PDB file of C-alpha atoms in Angstrom:
ATOM      1  CA  UNK X 138      10.681  -1.324  18.359  1.00 75.00           C
ATOM      2  CA  UNK X 139      10.042  -1.394  14.611  1.00 88.00           C
ATOM      3  CA  UNK X 140      12.552  -2.899  12.201  1.00 94.00           C
ATOM      4  CA  UNK X 141      13.166  -0.746   9.127  1.00 95.00           C
ATOM      5  CA  UNK X 142      14.905  -2.052   6.010  1.00 96.00           C
ATOM      6  CA  UNK X 143      16.862   0.549   4.017  1.00 96.00           C
ATOM      7  CA  UNK X 144      17.742  -0.476   0.461  1.00 96.00           C
ATOM      8  CA  UNK X 145      20.207   2.088  -0.889  1.00 95.00           C
ATOM      9  CA  UNK X 146      23.458   1.602  -2.831  1.00 92.00           C
ATOM     10  CA  UNK X 147      24.910   5.090  -2.273  1.00 92.00           C
ATOM     11  CA  UNK X 148      26.868   4.804   0.973  1.00 93.00           C
ATOM     12  CA  UNK X 149      26.444   8.402   2.145  1.00 93.00           C
ATOM     13  CA  UNK X 150      22.687   8.361   1.621  1.00 93.00           C
ATOM     14  CA  UNK X 151      22.333   4.936   3.235  1.00 94.00           C
ATOM     15  CA  UNK X 152      24.262   6.132   6.291  1.00 94.00           C
ATOM     16  CA  UNK X 153      22.147   9.292   6.534  1.00 94.00           C
ATOM     17  CA  UNK X 154      18.921   7.304   6.356  1.00 94.00           C
ATOM     18  CA  UNK X 155      20.247   4.749   8.853  1.00 95.00           C
ATOM     19  CA  UNK X 156      21.205   7.474  11.346  1.00 95.00           C
ATOM     20  CA  UNK X 157      17.807   9.179  11.129  1.00 94.00           C
ATOM     21  CA  UNK X 158      15.937   5.873  11.429  1.00 94.00           C
ATOM     22  CA  UNK X 159      18.007   4.880  14.455  1.00 93.00           C
ATOM     23  CA  UNK X 160      17.642   8.344  15.973  1.00 93.00           C
ATOM     24  CA  UNK X 161      13.859   8.029  15.685  1.00 92.00           C
ATOM     25  CA  UNK X 162      13.945   4.917  17.850  1.00 92.00           C
ATOM     26  CA  UNK X 163      13.709   2.242  15.159  1.00 93.00           C
ATOM     27  CA  UNK X 164      16.115  -0.573  14.321  1.00 94.00           C
ATOM     28  CA  UNK X 165      17.689  -0.070  10.869  1.00 95.00           C
ATOM     29  CA  UNK X 166      18.858  -2.814   8.519  1.00 96.00           C
ATOM     30  CA  UNK X 167      20.813  -1.716   5.427  1.00 96.00           C
ATOM     31  CA  UNK X 168      21.114  -3.476   2.064  1.00 96.00           C
ATOM     32  CA  UNK X 169      22.848  -2.157  -1.052  1.00 95.00           C
ATOM     33  CA  UNK X 170      21.067  -4.378  -3.588  1.00 94.00           C
ATOM     34  CA  UNK X 171      18.055  -6.624  -4.071  1.00 93.00           C
ATOM     35  CA  UNK X 172      19.788  -9.858  -3.131  1.00 94.00           C
ATOM     36  CA  UNK X 173      20.935  -8.465   0.220  1.00 95.00           C
ATOM     37  CA  UNK X 174      17.495  -6.981   0.848  1.00 95.00           C
ATOM     38  CA  UNK X 175      15.623 -10.230   0.250  1.00 93.00           C
ATOM     39  CA  UNK X 176      18.132 -12.113   2.411  1.00 93.00           C
ATOM     40  CA  UNK X 177      17.556  -9.692   5.304  1.00 93.00           C
ATOM     41  CA  UNK X 178      13.794 -10.022   4.878  1.00 91.00           C
ATOM     42  CA  UNK X 179      14.070 -13.810   5.006  1.00 89.00           C
ATOM     43  CA  UNK X 180      15.872 -13.604   8.344  1.00 88.00           C
ATOM     44  CA  UNK X 181      14.111 -10.670  10.026  1.00 88.00           C
ATOM     45  CA  UNK X 182      10.595  -9.247  10.318  1.00 89.00           C
ATOM     46  CA  UNK X 183      10.585  -5.877   8.591  1.00 92.00           C
ATOM     47  CA  UNK X 184       7.957  -3.407   9.766  1.00 92.00           C
ATOM     48  CA  UNK X 185       8.738  -0.879   7.011  1.00 94.00           C
ATOM     49  CA  UNK X 186      10.965  -0.602   3.943  1.00 95.00           C
ATOM     50  CA  UNK X 187      12.717   2.446   2.492  1.00 96.00           C
ATOM     51  CA  UNK X 188      13.571   1.548  -1.097  1.00 94.00           C
ATOM     52  CA  UNK X 189      15.661   3.223  -3.793  1.00 92.00           C
ATOM     53  CA  UNK X 190      14.732   2.664  -7.439  1.00 89.00           C
ATOM     54  CA  UNK X 191      18.130   2.864  -9.110  1.00 89.00           C
ATOM     55  CA  UNK X 192      19.996  -0.088  -7.647  1.00 91.00           C
ATOM     56  CA  UNK X 193      22.780  -2.269  -9.071  1.00 92.00           C
ATOM     57  CA  UNK X 194      21.323  -5.353 -10.721  1.00 90.00           C
ATOM     58  CA  UNK X 195      17.599  -5.650 -10.042  1.00 90.00           C
ATOM     59  CA  UNK X 196      15.921  -2.248  -9.867  1.00 90.00           C
ATOM     60  CA  UNK X 197      13.638  -1.049  -7.090  1.00 89.00           C
ATOM     61  CA  UNK X 198      10.420  -1.454  -9.076  1.00 90.00           C
ATOM     62  CA  UNK X 199      11.061  -5.156  -9.653  1.00 90.00           C
ATOM     63  CA  UNK X 200      12.189  -5.574  -6.055  1.00 92.00           C
ATOM     64  CA  UNK X 201       9.032  -3.883  -4.771  1.00 91.00           C
ATOM     65  CA  UNK X 202       6.885  -6.443  -6.593  1.00 88.00           C
ATOM     66  CA  UNK X 203       8.793  -9.299  -4.930  1.00 89.00           C
ATOM     67  CA  UNK X 204       8.553  -7.680  -1.505  1.00 90.00           C
ATOM     68  CA  UNK X 205       4.831  -7.086  -1.849  1.00 86.00           C
ATOM     69  CA  UNK X 206       4.320 -10.807  -2.418  1.00 81.00           C
ATOM     70  CA  UNK X 207       5.669 -11.618   1.042  1.00 83.00           C
ATOM     71  CA  UNK X 208       4.832  -8.572   3.190  1.00 85.00           C
ATOM     72  CA  UNK X 209       2.103  -5.992   3.734  1.00 84.00           C
ATOM     73  CA  UNK X 210       4.499  -3.698   5.608  1.00 88.00           C
ATOM     74  CA  UNK X 211       4.738  -0.109   4.317  1.00 90.00           C
ATOM     75  CA  UNK X 212       7.116   0.434   1.399  1.00 92.00           C
ATOM     76  CA  UNK X 213       8.420   3.971   0.840  1.00 93.00           C
ATOM     77  CA  UNK X 214      10.288   4.726  -2.350  1.00 90.00           C
ATOM     78  CA  UNK X 215      13.121   7.212  -1.761  1.00 87.00           C
ATOM     79  CA  UNK X 216      14.629   7.972  -5.142  1.00 83.00           C
ATOM     80  CA  UNK X 217      15.980  10.582  -7.528  1.00 80.00           C
ATOM     81  CA  UNK X 218      13.532   9.498 -10.247  1.00 76.00           C
ATOM     82  CA  UNK X 219      11.152  12.445 -10.454  1.00 69.00           C
ATOM     83  CA  UNK X 220       8.985  11.765 -13.515  1.00 76.00           C
ATOM     84  CA  UNK X 221       5.242  11.536 -12.874  1.00 73.00           C
ATOM     85  CA  UNK X 222       5.178   8.194 -14.672  1.00 76.00           C
ATOM     86  CA  UNK X 223       7.784   6.808 -12.243  1.00 75.00           C
ATOM     87  CA  UNK X 224       5.776   7.963  -9.229  1.00 77.00           C
ATOM     88  CA  UNK X 225       2.585   6.446 -10.618  1.00 79.00           C
ATOM     89  CA  UNK X 226       4.400   3.232 -11.458  1.00 79.00           C
ATOM     90  CA  UNK X 227       5.840   2.964  -7.965  1.00 79.00           C
ATOM     91  CA  UNK X 228       2.488   3.448  -6.287  1.00 81.00           C
ATOM     92  CA  UNK X 229       0.820   1.131  -8.761  1.00 80.00           C
ATOM     93  CA  UNK X 230       3.061  -1.840  -8.007  1.00 81.00           C
ATOM     94  CA  UNK X 231       2.428  -1.684  -4.287  1.00 80.00           C
ATOM     95  CA  UNK X 232       4.422   1.127  -2.682  1.00 86.00           C
ATOM     96  CA  UNK X 233       2.632   3.182  -0.041  1.00 86.00           C
ATOM     97  CA  UNK X 234       4.622   6.403  -0.392  1.00 87.00           C
ATOM     98  CA  UNK X 235       7.142   8.084  -2.702  1.00 87.00           C
ATOM     99  CA  UNK X 236       9.829  10.590  -1.684  1.00 87.00           C
ATOM    100  CA  UNK X 237      11.965  12.383  -4.244  1.00 85.00           C
ATOM    101  CA  UNK X 238      15.649  13.020  -3.522  1.00 84.00           C
ATOM    102  CA  UNK X 239      17.091  15.171  -2.171  1.00 84.00           C
ATOM    103  CA  UNK X 240      15.008  15.296   0.996  1.00 86.00           C
ATOM    104  CA  UNK X 241      15.612  16.183   4.625  1.00 87.00           C
ATOM    105  CA  UNK X 242      15.984  13.281   7.006  1.00 89.00           C
ATOM    106  CA  UNK X 243      13.280  14.687   9.267  1.00 91.00           C
ATOM    107  CA  UNK X 244      10.838  14.568   6.346  1.00 90.00           C
ATOM    108  CA  UNK X 245      11.727  10.932   5.739  1.00 92.00           C
ATOM    109  CA  UNK X 246      11.030  10.103   9.388  1.00 92.00           C
ATOM    110  CA  UNK X 247       7.713  11.970   9.296  1.00 92.00           C
ATOM    111  CA  UNK X 248       6.610   9.848   6.328  1.00 90.00           C
ATOM    112  CA  UNK X 249       7.919   6.693   7.981  1.00 93.00           C
ATOM    113  CA  UNK X 250       6.049   7.364  11.215  1.00 90.00           C
ATOM    114  CA  UNK X 251       2.830   8.120   9.336  1.00 88.00           C
ATOM    115  CA  UNK X 252       3.046   4.882   7.347  1.00 87.00           C
ATOM    116  CA  UNK X 253       3.828   2.802  10.436  1.00 88.00           C
ATOM    117  CA  UNK X 254       0.902   4.351  12.310  1.00 84.00           C
ATOM    118  CA  UNK X 255      -1.483   3.658   9.428  1.00 77.00           C
ATOM    119  CA  UNK X 256      -0.275   0.073   9.122  1.00 77.00           C
ATOM    120  CA  UNK X 257      -0.642  -0.500  12.867  1.00 74.00           C
ATOM    121  CA  UNK X 258      -4.310   0.513  12.668  1.00 66.00           C
ATOM    122  CA  UNK X 259      -4.861  -1.911   9.798  1.00 62.00           C
ATOM    123  CA  UNK X 260      -3.392  -4.994  11.455  1.00 56.00           C
ATOM    124  CA  UNK X 261      -5.077  -5.016  14.855  1.00 49.00           C
ATOM    125  CA  UNK X 262      -5.907  -8.565  16.003  1.00 45.00           C
ATOM    126  CA  UNK X 263      -9.243  -9.862  14.786  1.00 42.00           C
ATOM    127  CA  UNK X 264     -10.479 -10.185  18.383  1.00 38.00           C
ATOM    128  CA  UNK X 265     -10.414  -6.395  18.715  1.00 40.00           C
ATOM    129  CA  UNK X 266     -12.615  -5.835  15.674  1.00 41.00           C
ATOM    130  CA  UNK X 267     -16.184  -4.899  16.512  1.00 44.00           C
ATOM    131  CA  UNK X 268     -18.679  -3.476  14.061  1.00 44.00           C
ATOM    132  CA  UNK X 269     -22.220  -2.256  14.021  1.00 47.00           C
ATOM    133  CA  UNK X 270     -24.330  -0.462  11.460  1.00 46.00           C
ATOM    134  CA  UNK X 271     -23.716   2.741  13.438  1.00 53.00           C
ATOM    135  CA  UNK X 272     -19.923   2.280  13.236  1.00 61.00           C
ATOM    136  CA  UNK X 273     -19.659   1.866   9.486  1.00 75.00           C
ATOM    137  CA  UNK X 274     -20.846  -0.033   6.447  1.00 82.00           C
ATOM    138  CA  UNK X 275     -22.451  -3.469   6.695  1.00 83.00           C
ATOM    139  CA  UNK X 276     -23.049  -5.076   3.300  1.00 83.00           C
ATOM    140  CA  UNK X 277     -23.953  -8.769   3.096  1.00 80.00           C
ATOM    141  CA  UNK X 278     -21.105 -10.098   5.229  1.00 83.00           C
ATOM    142  CA  UNK X 279     -18.751  -7.218   4.444  1.00 88.00           C
ATOM    143  CA  UNK X 280     -18.044  -4.915   7.385  1.00 88.00           C
ATOM    144  CA  UNK X 281     -16.137  -1.670   6.794  1.00 90.00           C
ATOM    145  CA  UNK X 282     -15.169   0.526   9.731  1.00 86.00           C
ATOM    146  CA  UNK X 283     -13.983   3.846   8.219  1.00 84.00           C
ATOM    147  CA  UNK X 284     -12.776   5.451  11.468  1.00 80.00           C
ATOM    148  CA  UNK X 285     -10.692   2.447  12.492  1.00 81.00           C
ATOM    149  CA  UNK X 286      -9.855   1.631   8.848  1.00 85.00           C
ATOM    150  CA  UNK X 287     -10.675  -2.030   9.423  1.00 87.00           C
ATOM    151  CA  UNK X 288     -12.436  -4.593   7.252  1.00 90.00           C
ATOM    152  CA  UNK X 289     -14.029  -7.966   7.913  1.00 89.00           C
ATOM    153  CA  UNK X 290     -15.494 -10.299   5.300  1.00 89.00           C
ATOM    154  CA  UNK X 291     -17.606 -13.250   6.428  1.00 86.00           C
ATOM    155  CA  UNK X 292     -16.091 -12.946   9.893  1.00 83.00           C
ATOM    156  CA  UNK X 293     -12.495 -12.888   8.628  1.00 87.00           C
ATOM    157  CA  UNK X 294     -10.194  -9.916   8.959  1.00 88.00           C
ATOM    158  CA  UNK X 295      -8.955  -8.534   5.641  1.00 90.00           C
ATOM    159  CA  UNK X 296      -5.700  -6.601   6.007  1.00 89.00           C
ATOM    160  CA  UNK X 297      -5.479  -3.884   3.357  1.00 88.00           C
ATOM    161  CA  UNK X 298      -2.979  -1.187   2.538  1.00 86.00           C
ATOM    162  CA  UNK X 299      -4.128   2.401   2.871  1.00 84.00           C
ATOM    163  CA  UNK X 300      -5.013   2.870  -0.785  1.00 86.00           C
ATOM    164  CA  UNK X 301      -6.724  -0.521  -1.030  1.00 89.00           C
ATOM    165  CA  UNK X 302      -8.907   0.427   1.932  1.00 90.00           C
ATOM    166  CA  UNK X 303      -9.678   3.840   0.434  1.00 91.00           C
ATOM    167  CA  UNK X 304     -10.728   2.235  -2.857  1.00 92.00           C
ATOM    168  CA  UNK X 305     -12.992  -0.318  -1.185  1.00 93.00           C
ATOM    169  CA  UNK X 306     -14.589   2.223   1.145  1.00 91.00           C
ATOM    170  CA  UNK X 307     -15.213   4.780  -1.598  1.00 91.00           C
ATOM    171  CA  UNK X 308     -16.778   2.259  -3.977  1.00 92.00           C
ATOM    172  CA  UNK X 309     -18.882   0.669  -1.240  1.00 90.00           C
ATOM    173  CA  UNK X 310     -20.176   4.108  -0.263  1.00 89.00           C
ATOM    174  CA  UNK X 311     -21.278   4.625  -3.880  1.00 89.00           C
ATOM    175  CA  UNK X 312     -22.862   1.265  -4.795  1.00 88.00           C
ATOM    176  CA  UNK X 313     -23.853   0.525  -8.399  1.00 89.00           C
ATOM    177  CA  UNK X 314     -22.075   3.662  -9.673  1.00 90.00           C
ATOM    178  CA  UNK X 315     -19.510   3.100 -12.403  1.00 92.00           C
ATOM    179  CA  UNK X 316     -16.212   4.943 -11.973  1.00 92.00           C
ATOM    180  CA  UNK X 317     -13.535   5.118 -14.635  1.00 91.00           C
ATOM    181  CA  UNK X 318      -9.932   4.341 -13.752  1.00 88.00           C
ATOM    182  CA  UNK X 319      -9.129   8.015 -14.192  1.00 87.00           C
ATOM    183  CA  UNK X 320     -11.897   9.069 -11.799  1.00 88.00           C
ATOM    184  CA  UNK X 321     -10.765   6.584  -9.150  1.00 90.00           C
ATOM    185  CA  UNK X 322      -7.128   7.607  -9.566  1.00 88.00           C
ATOM    186  CA  UNK X 323      -7.966  11.281  -9.084  1.00 85.00           C
ATOM    187  CA  UNK X 324     -10.271  10.594  -6.130  1.00 86.00           C
ATOM    188  CA  UNK X 325      -8.046   8.187  -4.187  1.00 86.00           C
ATOM    189  CA  UNK X 326      -4.588   9.499  -5.048  1.00 79.00           C
ATOM    190  CA  UNK X 327      -5.568  13.165  -5.221  1.00 75.00           C
ATOM    191  CA  UNK X 328      -3.675  13.673  -8.466  1.00 62.00           C
ATOM    192  CA  UNK X 329      -4.803  14.623 -11.939  1.00 53.00           C
ATOM    193  CA  UNK X 330      -5.098  11.647 -14.289  1.00 51.00           C
ATOM    194  CA  UNK X 331      -1.972  11.348 -16.404  1.00 52.00           C
ATOM    195  CA  UNK X 332      -2.867   8.399 -18.587  1.00 51.00           C
ATOM    196  CA  UNK X 333      -1.727   5.610 -16.252  1.00 62.00           C
ATOM    197  CA  UNK X 334      -4.565   3.167 -15.543  1.00 67.00           C
ATOM    198  CA  UNK X 335      -2.215   0.470 -14.201  1.00 75.00           C
ATOM    199  CA  UNK X 336      -2.208   2.030 -10.722  1.00 82.00           C
ATOM    200  CA  UNK X 337      -5.953   1.548 -10.211  1.00 87.00           C
ATOM    201  CA  UNK X 338      -5.994  -1.840 -11.933  1.00 88.00           C
ATOM    202  CA  UNK X 339      -3.169  -3.157  -9.757  1.00 87.00           C
ATOM    203  CA  UNK X 340      -4.859  -2.051  -6.544  1.00 89.00           C
ATOM    204  CA  UNK X 341      -8.259  -3.476  -7.593  1.00 92.00           C
ATOM    205  CA  UNK X 342      -6.625  -6.809  -8.411  1.00 90.00           C
ATOM    206  CA  UNK X 343      -4.815  -6.963  -5.065  1.00 90.00           C
ATOM    207  CA  UNK X 344      -8.023  -6.002  -3.262  1.00 91.00           C
ATOM    208  CA  UNK X 345      -9.891  -8.857  -4.951  1.00 91.00           C
ATOM    209  CA  UNK X 346      -7.057 -11.296  -4.205  1.00 91.00           C
ATOM    210  CA  UNK X 347      -7.031 -10.436  -0.504  1.00 92.00           C
ATOM    211  CA  UNK X 348     -10.798 -10.771  -0.188  1.00 90.00           C
ATOM    212  CA  UNK X 349     -10.681 -14.107  -1.978  1.00 91.00           C
ATOM    213  CA  UNK X 350      -7.886 -15.276   0.319  1.00 90.00           C
ATOM    214  CA  UNK X 351      -9.985 -14.421   3.381  1.00 88.00           C
ATOM    215  CA  UNK X 352     -12.992 -16.497   2.317  1.00 88.00           C
ATOM    216  CA  UNK X 353     -11.665 -19.017  -0.163  1.00 88.00           C
ATOM    217  CA  UNK X 354     -13.916 -17.827  -2.980  1.00 88.00           C
ATOM    218  CA  UNK X 355     -14.017 -14.798  -5.324  1.00 87.00           C
ATOM    219  CA  UNK X 356     -15.644 -11.607  -4.104  1.00 87.00           C
ATOM    220  CA  UNK X 357     -17.854 -10.695  -7.039  1.00 87.00           C
ATOM    221  CA  UNK X 358     -19.309  -7.401  -5.831  1.00 90.00           C
ATOM    222  CA  UNK X 359     -16.313  -5.476  -7.193  1.00 92.00           C
ATOM    223  CA  UNK X 360     -17.144  -5.647 -10.879  1.00 92.00           C
ATOM    224  CA  UNK X 361     -15.222  -4.676 -13.973  1.00 92.00           C
ATOM    225  CA  UNK X 362     -17.432  -2.795 -16.402  1.00 90.00           C
ATOM    226  CA  UNK X 363     -15.603  -3.330 -19.657  1.00 89.00           C
ATOM    227  CA  UNK X 364     -14.731  -0.118 -21.443  1.00 86.00           C
ATOM    228  CA  UNK X 365     -16.023   1.994 -18.566  1.00 89.00           C
ATOM    229  CA  UNK X 366     -14.286   1.169 -15.261  1.00 91.00           C
ATOM    230  CA  UNK X 367     -15.370  -0.456 -12.011  1.00 94.00           C
ATOM    231  CA  UNK X 368     -18.377  -0.529  -9.709  1.00 92.00           C
ATOM    232  CA  UNK X 369     -19.388  -1.995  -6.368  1.00 92.00           C
ATOM    233  CA  UNK X 370     -22.432  -4.042  -7.328  1.00 88.00           C
ATOM    234  CA  UNK X 371     -25.460  -4.445  -5.085  1.00 82.00           C
ATOM    235  CA  UNK X 372     -28.419  -6.631  -6.017  1.00 67.00           C
TER     236      UNK X 372
END
């Protein structure tokens, strides 16, 4: 049974979310501020997080950054902040989904289930990972399995979020092509560019960090082309 952390300071909303999460068969944990949330995360494994933005003290954006440093579990923003810039910011700092209040509890659970299912596919044990050139992409020690949404680098599993995987797969499928941040944002997020390059930059940086962590050395095929964007470089 999955543990779900709900971070919400409005009691009625927190209780509604808790009841729907529990009714869906998950175990809810409720925090009303960042300090309580981090304390619960220190004591319990959280398989998903439902996070408000407007919290007392530390806001949800800052809290999301801290959470992303210690967990790859799905983070869903559930907030009344509706501006496009807020949505882009939330996704750019590591959230996997963004729901705007008010929303129906059944919609929240549908998003939660989808994110948990995606994450489960991404974190299968390394022993279950098998690749061949027929299954996906094989590029100099990098193995990408699009159907299973799994990645290995030099024999090591690399656990990526959904958007990180989409970025890597898309760029690897188009080697040596330069894509601007706006092009990548529109392609991967399915939204029109609205002048917010930080989303793509943040995901590229996390992708590089995870690949470096897997092997112990930088992965230099994901190149920054200054003034133009990014490309997946092949010799």
